[in-house]
Short mmCIF file of C-alpha atoms in Angstrom, two decimals:
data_model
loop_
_atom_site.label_atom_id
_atom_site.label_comp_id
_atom_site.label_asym_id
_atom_site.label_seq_id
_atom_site.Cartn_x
_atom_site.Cartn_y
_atom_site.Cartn_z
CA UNK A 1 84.95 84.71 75.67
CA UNK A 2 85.69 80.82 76.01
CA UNK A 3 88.93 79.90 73.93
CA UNK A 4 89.16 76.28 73.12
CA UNK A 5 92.69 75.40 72.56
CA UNK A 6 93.32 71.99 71.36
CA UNK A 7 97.27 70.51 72.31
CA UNK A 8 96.71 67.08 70.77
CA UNK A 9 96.47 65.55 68.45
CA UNK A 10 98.69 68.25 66.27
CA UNK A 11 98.81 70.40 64.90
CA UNK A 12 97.82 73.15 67.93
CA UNK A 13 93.96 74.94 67.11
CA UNK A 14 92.25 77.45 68.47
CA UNK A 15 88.09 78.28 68.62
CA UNK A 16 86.97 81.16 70.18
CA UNK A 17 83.39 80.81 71.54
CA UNK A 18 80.93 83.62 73.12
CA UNK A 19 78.84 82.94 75.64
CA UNK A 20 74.64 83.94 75.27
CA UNK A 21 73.15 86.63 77.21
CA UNK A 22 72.97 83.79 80.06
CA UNK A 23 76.48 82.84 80.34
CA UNK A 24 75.90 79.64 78.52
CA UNK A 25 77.21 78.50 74.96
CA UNK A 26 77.00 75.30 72.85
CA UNK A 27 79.90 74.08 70.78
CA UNK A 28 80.89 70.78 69.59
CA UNK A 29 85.16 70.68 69.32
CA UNK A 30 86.79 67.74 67.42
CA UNK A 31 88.09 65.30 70.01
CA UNK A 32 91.40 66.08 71.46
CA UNK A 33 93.14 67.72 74.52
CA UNK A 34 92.05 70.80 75.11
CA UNK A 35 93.36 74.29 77.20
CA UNK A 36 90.05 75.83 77.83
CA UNK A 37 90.66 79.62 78.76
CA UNK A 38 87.95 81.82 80.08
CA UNK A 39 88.09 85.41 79.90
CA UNK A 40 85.50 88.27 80.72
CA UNK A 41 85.35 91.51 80.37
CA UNK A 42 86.46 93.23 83.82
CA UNK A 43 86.86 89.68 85.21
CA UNK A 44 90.29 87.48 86.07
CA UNK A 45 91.16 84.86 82.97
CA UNK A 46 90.92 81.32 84.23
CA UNK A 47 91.95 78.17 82.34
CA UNK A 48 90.96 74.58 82.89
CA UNK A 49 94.29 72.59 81.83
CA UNK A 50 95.03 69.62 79.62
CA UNK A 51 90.74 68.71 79.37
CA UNK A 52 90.05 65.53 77.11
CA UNK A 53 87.36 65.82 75.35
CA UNK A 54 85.88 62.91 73.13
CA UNK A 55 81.90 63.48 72.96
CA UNK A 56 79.65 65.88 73.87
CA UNK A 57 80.55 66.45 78.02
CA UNK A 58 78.90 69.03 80.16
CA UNK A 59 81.80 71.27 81.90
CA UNK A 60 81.17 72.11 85.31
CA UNK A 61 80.49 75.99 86.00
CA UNK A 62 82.73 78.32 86.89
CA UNK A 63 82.71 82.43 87.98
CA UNK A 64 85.59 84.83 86.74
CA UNK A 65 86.09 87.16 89.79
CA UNK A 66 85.97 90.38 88.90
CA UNK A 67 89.29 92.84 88.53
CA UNK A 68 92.33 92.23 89.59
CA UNK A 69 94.92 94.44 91.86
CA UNK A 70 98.10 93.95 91.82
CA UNK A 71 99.75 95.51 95.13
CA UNK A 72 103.08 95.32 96.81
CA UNK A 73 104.98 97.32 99.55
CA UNK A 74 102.59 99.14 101.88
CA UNK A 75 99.13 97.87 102.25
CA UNK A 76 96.17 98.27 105.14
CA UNK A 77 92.40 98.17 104.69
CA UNK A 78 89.55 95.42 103.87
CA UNK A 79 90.28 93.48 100.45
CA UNK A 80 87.00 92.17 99.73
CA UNK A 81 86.96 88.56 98.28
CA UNK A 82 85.19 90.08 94.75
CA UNK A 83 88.52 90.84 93.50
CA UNK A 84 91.79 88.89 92.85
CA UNK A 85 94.93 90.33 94.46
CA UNK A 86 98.23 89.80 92.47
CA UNK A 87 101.03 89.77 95.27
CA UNK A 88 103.86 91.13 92.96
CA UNK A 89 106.68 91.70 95.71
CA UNK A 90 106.87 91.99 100.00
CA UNK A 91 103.61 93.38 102.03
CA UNK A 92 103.66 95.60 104.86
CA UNK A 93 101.28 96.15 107.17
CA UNK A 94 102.99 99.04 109.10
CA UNK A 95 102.17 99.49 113.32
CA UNK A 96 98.98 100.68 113.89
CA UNK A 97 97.27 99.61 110.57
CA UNK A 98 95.25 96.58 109.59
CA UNK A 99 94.66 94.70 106.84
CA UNK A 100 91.30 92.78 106.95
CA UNK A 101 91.17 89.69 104.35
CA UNK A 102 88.25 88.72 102.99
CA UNK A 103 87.83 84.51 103.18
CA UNK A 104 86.31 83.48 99.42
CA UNK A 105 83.20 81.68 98.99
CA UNK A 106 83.05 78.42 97.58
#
């Protein structure tokens, strides 16, 4: 689901968009400034701030991770870089134990 959120010029108005099968969508907004926020199923929301759009424009790709853990206080393991990990407080890693962190792709 693509929500395209126009700030300016007011008043403040919101399209919501779905993607094809594909991932891909076509939709022609009234020019303004635009929050675009992304959100899938499963997947991490993601918005591109304060966009100006004026004629049709090609936006760049993007990929939602997927889920999102939020953890605090005692951790150890592998956190794989196919989730999003909300830090919500201190972590420990106690004597003994590892925590392996996954770099991300780009």
């Amino acid at each position: 689901m693509i929500e395209f959120e126009r700030t300016s010029p007011s008043p403040i108005k919101r399209d919501t968009i779905y993607t094809d099968a594909n991932g891909n969508l076509r939709y022609v907004p009234s020019a303004g400034i635009y929050n675009i926020n992304l959100k899938k199923k499963d997947g991490n929301p993601l918005t591109i701030p304060e966009k100006i759009l004026t004629e049709n424009a090609i936006l760049d790709s993007v990929s939602l991770k997927r889920g999102l853990s939020v953890v605090s206080g005692n951790v150890s393991g592998h956190w794989l870089n196919t989730f999003a990990y909300n830090v919500t407080g201190n972590l420990t890693v106690h004597a003994g134990d590892t925590l392996f962190i996954e770099k991300e792709h780009q």
